[in-house]
Short mmCIF file of C-alpha atoms in Angstrom, two decimals:
data_model
loop_
_atom_site.label_atom_id
_atom_site.label_comp_id
_atom_site.label_asym_id
_atom_site.label_seq_id
_atom_site.Cartn_x
_atom_site.Cartn_y
_atom_site.Cartn_z
CA MET S 169 0.03 -0.17 0.08
CA ASN S 170 1.97 2.92 -0.89
CA THR S 171 -0.27 5.60 0.83
CA LYS S 172 1.69 9.03 1.62
CA GLN S 173 3.39 9.60 4.80
CA PRO S 174 3.13 10.79 7.57
CA ILE S 175 -0.66 10.05 8.33
CA TYR S 176 -2.51 12.91 10.11
CA LEU S 177 -5.39 11.80 12.49
CA ASP S 178 -5.52 14.04 15.16
CA TYR S 179 -7.55 17.11 13.61
CA HIS S 180 -8.75 17.71 17.33
CA ALA S 181 -5.69 19.24 18.43
CA THR S 182 -5.59 21.36 15.20
CA THR S 183 -6.30 21.41 12.14
CA PRO S 184 -3.99 22.21 8.82
CA VAL S 185 -4.33 26.01 7.45
CA ASP S 186 -6.89 25.09 4.64
CA PRO S 187 -5.58 26.44 1.06
CA GLN S 188 -8.07 28.80 0.32
CA VAL S 189 -7.42 30.44 3.61
CA LEU S 190 -3.98 30.72 3.47
CA GLU S 191 -4.78 32.51 -0.34
CA VAL S 192 -6.62 34.96 1.35
CA MET S 193 -4.58 36.05 4.14
CA LEU S 194 -1.06 36.28 2.65
CA PRO S 195 -1.99 40.11 1.10
CA TYR S 196 -2.89 41.33 4.81
CA PHE S 197 0.78 40.63 5.98
CA ASN S 198 2.68 42.96 3.19
CA GLU S 199 0.33 44.66 0.83
CA ARG S 200 -3.06 45.44 2.81
CA PHE S 201 -0.60 46.02 6.04
CA GLY S 202 -2.53 48.58 7.48
CA ASN S 203 -3.47 48.54 11.51
CA ALA S 204 -7.44 48.34 11.41
CA SER S 205 -7.51 51.31 14.06
CA SER S 206 -5.62 53.97 11.81
CA LYS S 207 -7.57 56.49 10.06
CA HIS S 208 -6.42 56.39 6.93
CA ALA S 209 -7.06 54.86 3.64
CA PHE S 210 -4.60 51.70 5.00
CA GLY S 211 -6.76 51.42 8.42
CA SER S 212 -9.76 51.81 6.56
CA GLU S 213 -8.77 48.90 4.52
CA ALA S 214 -7.68 46.77 7.06
CA LEU S 215 -11.08 47.90 9.16
CA ALA S 216 -13.46 46.25 6.00
CA ALA S 217 -11.67 43.42 6.63
CA VAL S 218 -12.41 42.88 10.01
CA LYS S 219 -16.00 43.47 9.90
CA LEU S 220 -16.59 40.99 6.77
CA ALA S 221 -14.71 38.33 8.75
CA GLN S 222 -17.07 39.32 11.61
CA LYS S 223 -20.00 38.64 9.29
CA LYS S 224 -18.96 35.42 8.21
CA ILE S 225 -18.28 34.17 11.77
CA GLY S 226 -21.35 35.31 12.58
CA ALA S 227 -22.88 33.83 10.08
CA LEU S 228 -21.73 30.35 11.24
CA LEU S 229 -22.67 31.09 14.48
CA ASN S 230 -26.19 32.61 13.79
CA CYS S 231 -25.31 35.69 15.20
CA THR S 232 -24.38 39.26 14.30
CA ALA S 233 -21.07 40.33 13.61
CA SER S 234 -21.02 43.21 16.24
CA GLU S 235 -21.56 40.17 18.64
CA ILE S 236 -18.45 38.79 17.84
CA ILE S 237 -15.31 39.68 20.49
CA PHE S 238 -11.70 38.71 18.39
CA THR S 239 -9.53 37.33 21.22
CA SER S 240 -5.98 34.84 20.78
CA GLY S 241 -7.93 31.91 20.86
CA ALA S 242 -10.74 29.95 22.55
CA THR S 243 -8.54 29.54 25.88
CA GLU S 244 -8.42 33.34 26.20
CA SER S 245 -12.40 33.54 25.28
CA ILE S 246 -12.96 31.08 28.06
CA ASN S 247 -10.66 33.23 30.53
CA LEU S 248 -12.89 36.46 29.33
CA ALA S 249 -15.94 34.57 30.06
CA HIS S 250 -15.49 33.30 33.43
CA PHE S 251 -13.41 35.69 35.28
CA GLY S 252 -15.38 38.93 33.11
CA ILE S 253 -18.90 37.53 34.34
CA ALA S 254 -17.73 36.38 37.95
CA GLU S 255 -16.28 39.64 38.37
CA ALA S 256 -19.36 41.56 36.83
CA LEU S 257 -22.41 39.91 38.57
CA LEU S 258 -20.54 39.52 42.01
CA LYS S 259 -23.48 40.70 43.79
CA LYS S 260 -25.53 38.40 42.17
CA GLY S 261 -23.81 35.04 43.26
CA ARG S 262 -20.78 33.16 43.77
CA HIS S 263 -22.07 30.20 42.34
CA ILE S 264 -20.97 28.58 38.80
CA ILE S 265 -21.92 24.82 37.10
CA THR S 266 -19.27 23.22 35.10
CA SER S 267 -18.84 19.15 34.15
CA SER S 268 -16.29 17.05 35.52
CA ILE S 269 -14.71 16.89 32.25
CA GLU S 270 -14.39 20.01 30.50
CA HIS S 271 -11.29 20.60 28.68
CA SER S 272 -8.57 22.46 31.08
CA ALA S 273 -8.58 25.91 30.29
CA MET S 274 -12.78 25.81 31.46
CA LEU S 275 -11.32 23.84 34.42
CA GLU S 276 -8.22 25.67 35.39
CA SER S 277 -9.44 29.06 34.95
CA LEU S 278 -12.56 27.71 37.21
CA LYS S 279 -10.23 26.49 39.85
CA VAL S 280 -8.72 30.23 40.07
CA LEU S 281 -12.49 31.27 41.04
CA GLU S 282 -12.52 28.73 43.39
CA LYS S 283 -9.32 29.75 45.48
CA LYS S 284 -11.16 33.32 45.29
CA GLY S 285 -14.04 32.05 47.14
CA PHE S 286 -16.74 31.05 44.41
CA GLU S 287 -18.52 27.80 44.32
CA ILE S 288 -17.77 25.55 41.51
CA THR S 289 -20.28 22.56 41.03
CA TYR S 290 -18.54 20.32 38.55
CA LEU S 291 -21.12 17.64 37.02
CA PRO S 292 -20.42 13.75 36.92
CA VAL S 293 -20.68 12.20 33.81
CA ASP S 294 -22.03 8.93 32.96
CA THR S 295 -20.03 5.92 31.71
CA ASN S 296 -20.74 7.78 28.03
CA GLY S 297 -19.26 11.06 29.05
CA LEU S 298 -22.68 12.67 29.27
CA ILE S 299 -24.42 15.08 31.64
CA TYR S 300 -28.49 15.42 31.64
CA PRO S 301 -30.42 18.49 31.64
CA ASP S 302 -31.89 17.63 34.84
CA GLN S 303 -28.71 17.49 36.50
CA VAL S 304 -28.27 21.33 35.59
CA GLU S 305 -31.51 22.12 36.71
CA LYS S 306 -31.32 20.23 39.92
CA ALA S 307 -27.30 22.06 40.38
CA ILE S 308 -29.28 25.74 40.45
CA THR S 309 -29.21 27.74 42.77
CA GLN S 310 -30.09 31.20 43.71
CA SER S 311 -26.72 32.32 43.82
CA THR S 312 -25.73 30.66 40.05
CA ILE S 313 -24.66 33.39 37.77
CA LEU S 314 -23.06 31.03 34.83
CA ALA S 315 -23.04 27.85 33.27
CA SER S 316 -20.28 26.70 31.25
CA LEU S 317 -20.10 23.90 29.14
CA SER S 318 -18.55 22.46 26.44
CA ALA S 319 -20.70 21.83 23.15
CA ALA S 320 -18.42 19.07 22.40
CA ASN S 321 -16.12 16.85 24.56
CA ASN S 322 -12.12 17.24 23.05
CA GLU S 323 -10.94 13.74 23.93
CA ILE S 324 -14.63 11.52 23.09
CA GLY S 325 -16.26 13.98 21.11
CA THR S 326 -19.41 13.64 23.36
CA ILE S 327 -22.45 15.90 22.58
CA TYR S 328 -24.54 17.81 25.36
CA ASP S 329 -28.14 18.48 24.91
CA LEU S 330 -26.77 22.20 25.23
CA LYS S 331 -30.36 23.28 23.70
CA SER S 332 -32.81 21.88 26.82
CA ILE S 333 -30.17 22.99 29.00
CA GLY S 334 -30.18 26.76 27.71
CA GLU S 335 -33.68 26.56 27.88
CA ILE S 336 -33.34 25.82 31.63
CA CYS S 337 -30.44 28.63 32.16
CA ARG S 338 -33.17 31.11 30.21
CA GLU S 339 -35.96 30.32 32.39
CA ARG S 340 -33.62 30.09 35.51
CA GLY S 341 -31.79 33.92 34.74
CA VAL S 342 -28.65 32.09 34.73
CA ILE S 343 -25.80 32.82 32.02
CA LEU S 344 -25.05 29.94 29.67
CA HIS S 345 -21.56 29.81 28.33
CA ILE S 346 -20.21 27.35 25.75
CA ASP S 347 -17.10 26.48 24.54
CA ALA S 348 -17.28 25.63 21.08
CA ALA S 349 -13.57 24.67 20.00
CA GLN S 350 -14.69 21.52 19.18
CA ALA S 351 -17.45 22.10 17.90
CA ALA S 352 -17.73 25.05 15.37
CA GLY S 353 -17.31 24.19 11.93
CA LYS S 354 -18.34 20.80 12.29
CA ILE S 355 -21.68 20.49 13.44
CA LYS S 356 -24.64 23.20 13.43
CA ILE S 357 -23.62 25.88 16.29
CA ASP S 358 -26.89 28.42 16.42
CA VAL S 359 -26.82 30.73 19.55
CA ILE S 360 -30.36 31.59 19.21
CA GLU S 361 -31.13 27.61 19.28
CA LEU S 362 -28.94 26.94 21.75
CA ASN S 363 -29.44 30.31 24.13
CA ALA S 364 -26.39 31.01 24.05
CA ASP S 365 -25.30 33.91 26.03
CA LEU S 366 -21.27 33.59 25.98
CA LEU S 367 -19.29 31.20 23.79
CA SER S 368 -15.82 30.70 22.69
CA ILE S 369 -14.13 29.69 19.47
CA SER S 370 -10.71 28.84 17.51
CA ALA S 371 -10.02 29.32 14.37
CA HIS S 372 -7.20 26.52 14.38
CA LYS S 373 -9.59 24.14 14.89
CA PHE S 374 -11.83 24.19 11.97
CA TYR S 375 -8.71 25.26 9.00
CA GLY S 376 -7.73 28.68 10.37
CA PRO S 377 -4.42 30.02 11.38
CA LYS S 378 -3.85 29.40 15.07
CA GLY S 379 -3.26 32.36 17.33
CA ILE S 380 -6.68 33.97 16.83
CA GLY S 381 -10.60 33.21 18.30
CA ALA S 382 -13.32 34.67 18.96
CA LEU S 383 -15.99 35.15 22.11
CA PHE S 384 -20.18 35.49 21.13
CA ILE S 385 -21.72 38.12 23.44
CA ARG S 386 -25.43 38.21 23.04
CA ILE S 387 -26.49 41.75 22.87
CA GLY S 388 -29.30 42.22 25.02
CA SER S 389 -28.68 39.74 28.01
CA ASP S 390 -26.85 39.94 30.84
CA ALA S 391 -23.54 38.72 29.55
CA GLU S 392 -23.06 42.16 28.00
CA LYS S 393 -22.15 43.19 31.43
CA ILE S 394 -19.05 41.58 31.05
CA ILE S 395 -15.85 43.08 32.53
CA PRO S 396 -12.64 43.12 30.32
CA GLN S 397 -9.43 41.33 31.63
CA ILE S 398 -7.21 42.87 29.26
CA TYR S 399 -6.71 46.65 29.37
CA GLY S 400 -5.01 49.15 26.34
CA GLY S 401 -6.49 50.65 24.01
CA GLY S 402 -9.94 50.19 24.44
CA HIS S 403 -10.39 47.83 20.68
CA GLU S 404 -12.98 45.31 20.31
CA LYS S 405 -15.63 47.58 22.46
CA GLY S 406 -13.35 48.03 25.12
CA LEU S 407 -13.26 44.01 25.88
CA ARG S 408 -9.91 43.00 24.54
CA ALA S 409 -7.34 45.57 24.42
CA GLY S 410 -4.45 45.28 21.81
CA THR S 411 -3.68 45.64 17.54
CA LEU S 412 -6.33 43.25 15.68
CA ASN S 413 -4.42 40.49 13.92
CA VAL S 414 -5.82 41.14 10.48
CA PRO S 415 -4.45 38.67 8.17
CA ALA S 416 -5.51 35.84 11.42
CA ILE S 417 -8.62 37.37 11.55
CA VAL S 418 -9.13 37.48 7.49
CA GLY S 419 -8.33 33.78 7.52
CA PHE S 420 -10.42 33.45 10.56
CA GLY S 421 -13.61 34.64 8.38
CA LYS S 422 -12.69 32.56 5.28
CA ALA S 423 -12.34 29.51 7.37
CA ALA S 424 -15.78 30.05 9.04
CA GLU S 425 -17.41 30.61 5.23
CA ILE S 426 -15.76 27.61 4.39
CA SER S 427 -16.84 25.57 7.00
CA ALA S 428 -20.59 26.74 6.78
CA SER S 429 -20.61 25.54 2.85
CA VAL S 430 -19.33 22.21 3.29
CA LEU S 431 -20.46 21.49 7.17
CA ASP S 432 -23.36 19.00 5.68
CA ALA S 433 -21.21 17.29 3.33
CA GLU S 434 -18.41 16.97 5.54
CA SER S 435 -19.91 15.41 8.20
CA ILE S 436 -21.46 12.66 5.83
CA ARG S 437 -17.79 11.93 4.06
CA LEU S 438 -16.17 11.90 7.96
CA LYS S 439 -18.93 9.91 9.45
CA ASP S 440 -18.42 7.08 7.02
CA LEU S 441 -14.66 7.57 7.36
CA ARG S 442 -14.80 7.13 10.91
CA ASP S 443 -17.71 4.36 10.92
CA LYS S 444 -14.89 2.19 8.41
CA LEU S 445 -11.49 3.00 11.24
CA LEU S 446 -14.01 1.57 13.96
CA ALA S 447 -15.33 -1.13 11.74
CA GLY S 448 -11.83 -2.70 10.61
CA LEU S 449 -9.97 -2.42 14.45
CA GLN S 450 -13.24 -3.82 15.74
CA SER S 451 -12.90 -6.69 12.95
CA ASN S 452 -9.26 -7.18 13.87
CA ILE S 453 -8.75 -6.44 17.05
CA ASP S 454 -10.44 -8.54 19.85
CA ASP S 455 -11.19 -6.65 23.33
CA LEU S 456 -11.72 -3.33 21.84
CA ILE S 457 -13.21 -0.80 23.79
CA ILE S 458 -15.12 2.26 22.40
CA ASN S 459 -15.12 5.21 25.13
CA GLY S 460 -17.71 7.65 25.21
CA ASP S 461 -21.23 7.64 23.74
CA MET S 462 -21.32 6.73 19.72
CA LYS S 463 -24.80 8.34 19.51
CA HIS S 464 -24.22 11.83 20.75
CA ARG S 465 -20.44 12.18 19.45
CA LEU S 466 -18.42 14.35 17.29
CA VAL S 467 -18.69 12.25 13.48
CA ASN S 468 -15.18 12.69 13.12
CA ASN S 469 -14.27 10.94 16.94
CA LEU S 470 -12.83 7.87 17.65
CA ASN S 471 -11.53 6.97 21.23
CA VAL S 472 -11.11 3.18 21.98
CA ALA S 473 -9.07 0.87 24.09
CA PHE S 474 -6.77 -1.42 23.13
CA PRO S 475 -6.47 -3.85 26.25
CA TYR S 476 -3.24 -5.33 27.43
CA VAL S 477 -1.60 -2.63 24.72
CA SER S 478 0.67 0.06 26.45
CA THR S 479 -0.71 3.49 24.84
CA ASP S 480 3.35 4.51 24.96
CA LEU S 481 4.16 1.15 23.31
CA LEU S 482 1.68 1.59 20.24
CA LEU S 483 2.42 5.28 19.57
CA SER S 484 6.15 4.48 19.27
CA ASP S 485 5.70 1.35 17.24
CA VAL S 486 3.30 3.12 15.30
CA LYS S 487 5.74 6.33 14.50
CA GLU S 488 4.32 6.95 10.79
CA ILE S 489 0.60 8.02 11.90
CA ALA S 490 -0.02 11.00 14.09
CA PHE S 491 -2.60 10.13 16.74
CA SER S 492 -3.01 10.99 20.24
CA THR S 493 -3.59 9.70 24.04
CA GLY S 494 -5.72 12.45 24.74
CA SER S 495 -6.00 16.36 24.82
CA ALA S 496 -3.00 18.33 23.32
CA CYS S 497 -3.15 20.74 25.59
CA SER S 498 -2.07 17.99 28.67
CA SER S 499 0.23 16.40 26.34
CA THR S 500 3.17 17.23 28.65
CA SER S 501 1.29 15.50 31.69
CA SER S 502 2.43 11.93 32.41
CA LYS S 503 -1.01 11.58 34.16
CA PRO S 504 -3.62 9.21 32.43
CA SER S 505 -7.03 11.38 30.94
CA TYR S 506 -8.91 12.67 33.52
CA VAL S 507 -12.05 12.80 31.53
CA LEU S 508 -11.87 8.87 30.77
CA ALA S 509 -10.97 8.16 34.32
CA ASP S 510 -14.51 10.24 35.22
CA LEU S 511 -16.04 7.57 32.63
CA GLY S 512 -14.84 5.54 34.83
CA LEU S 513 -11.97 3.09 33.26
CA ASN S 514 -9.51 1.26 35.26
CA LYS S 515 -6.09 2.20 35.24
CA GLU S 516 -5.23 -0.78 32.53
CA LEU S 517 -7.77 0.74 30.16
CA LEU S 518 -6.92 4.78 30.63
CA ASN S 519 -2.97 3.67 29.79
CA SER S 520 -4.32 1.82 26.58
CA SER S 521 -6.62 4.63 25.30
CA VAL S 522 -6.09 6.59 21.64
CA ARG S 523 -7.93 9.20 20.60
CA PHE S 524 -7.71 8.86 16.15
CA GLY S 525 -9.45 12.27 15.31
CA LEU S 526 -10.77 12.73 11.11
CA GLY S 527 -10.52 15.44 9.14
CA ARG S 528 -10.82 17.46 6.01
CA PHE S 529 -7.79 16.20 4.13
CA THR S 530 -8.42 12.54 5.93
CA THR S 531 -8.74 9.51 2.57
CA GLU S 532 -9.74 6.60 2.70
CA GLU S 533 -6.51 5.22 1.76
CA GLU S 534 -5.22 6.84 4.79
CA ILE S 535 -8.22 5.01 6.77
CA ASP S 536 -7.34 1.46 5.08
CA TYR S 537 -3.58 1.82 6.14
CA THR S 538 -4.30 2.86 9.94
CA ILE S 539 -6.39 -0.18 9.98
CA ASN S 540 -3.88 -2.29 9.27
CA ARG S 541 -1.30 -0.86 10.86
CA ILE S 542 -2.53 -0.53 14.29
CA SER S 543 -3.91 -4.29 14.05
CA GLU S 544 -0.65 -4.88 13.66
CA ALA S 545 1.10 -3.09 16.29
CA VAL S 546 -1.82 -4.12 18.72
CA LYS S 547 -1.21 -7.78 17.84
CA LYS S 548 2.94 -7.89 18.32
CA ILE S 549 2.21 -5.68 21.56
CA ARG S 550 -0.01 -8.23 23.07
CA ALA S 551 2.16 -11.13 21.73
CA GLN S 552 4.95 -9.89 24.15
CA SER S 553 2.30 -9.75 27.04
CA PRO S 554 2.29 -12.21 29.61
CA ALA S 555 -0.80 -10.71 30.54
CA TYR S 556 -2.81 -11.00 27.42
CA SER S 557 -1.47 -14.58 26.88
CA LEU S 558 -2.71 -15.62 30.55
CA SER S 559 -6.12 -14.31 29.80
CA HIS S 560 -6.28 -15.58 25.95
#
């Protein structure tokens, strides 16, 4: 099989910039290099490009351009949402609701607030990695100011019923923040339908450049009371000071435009490839375990455990395929995935689980190669495992 290598199956960590995105960005590095805040022709040209990008991102999320605030990425957007709302609504309450398996950007910023006296409720997930609307409803108190949840989990791809959760939050006067970094451009995200007040995204998760993201802030909601966390020249309605990264913003807008136009067709193609990968691995590898819910899940995500196989050995054996053992943001840690641990996986399975993330440029030939190569490596490692030999 003459498949081009290396093969990239880690699209949850980041995505390559789409060639169409790169093409529209290039002129803004040298020909149209103006500062969007400058009051001359160069600045006006840059500002027009920024506003067009806002419209394209707004179209992807079904919001107005004026509800988009640019940041350096979803992590900054999350921090602005958490700290900005906590500070703004301090007199109303100090209670925030989230889930136990959120991205580290969510959990770490909430831990800071916890140290400052805020009460954080970490809703537990079931064995499929799901929380349910009634859990959120029961957790709300008179002092609850914010519910902060992901649209799709970054490790196991599970998707919460945010529409129902949003309805509950709206009825109870609780601001809903959604971390849509993994979901935007991959599944339909409609901030009106979801009753979202705040929503954070990153361009590099859907074929845009790194270092640029956005925070949606619903006009007319309490979310507008958000307090800025970066001060300076009063950019972005005074909420995020700093010279706008125009080339990246232009690329962000183009990436949003492309993703909106191909979302349905791309979802079908990726689901077919993901299902082929799963079926191929299942037919070749016994005892394979699926981590997470297969129904309520991103179509490009597959997280599985190969019992009796150390992921470190698997990664070192299959160097020509890029996949992961969990979140890229926690790859420097040797600790097992807290997401999988909260699903109830034992230590052995935690150290035997891998994540495959498929994407726009994944081919059927790459999936065929991956099935054969992973199966071959798993069988090789198991053949050297006394524990596997004893159990079989």
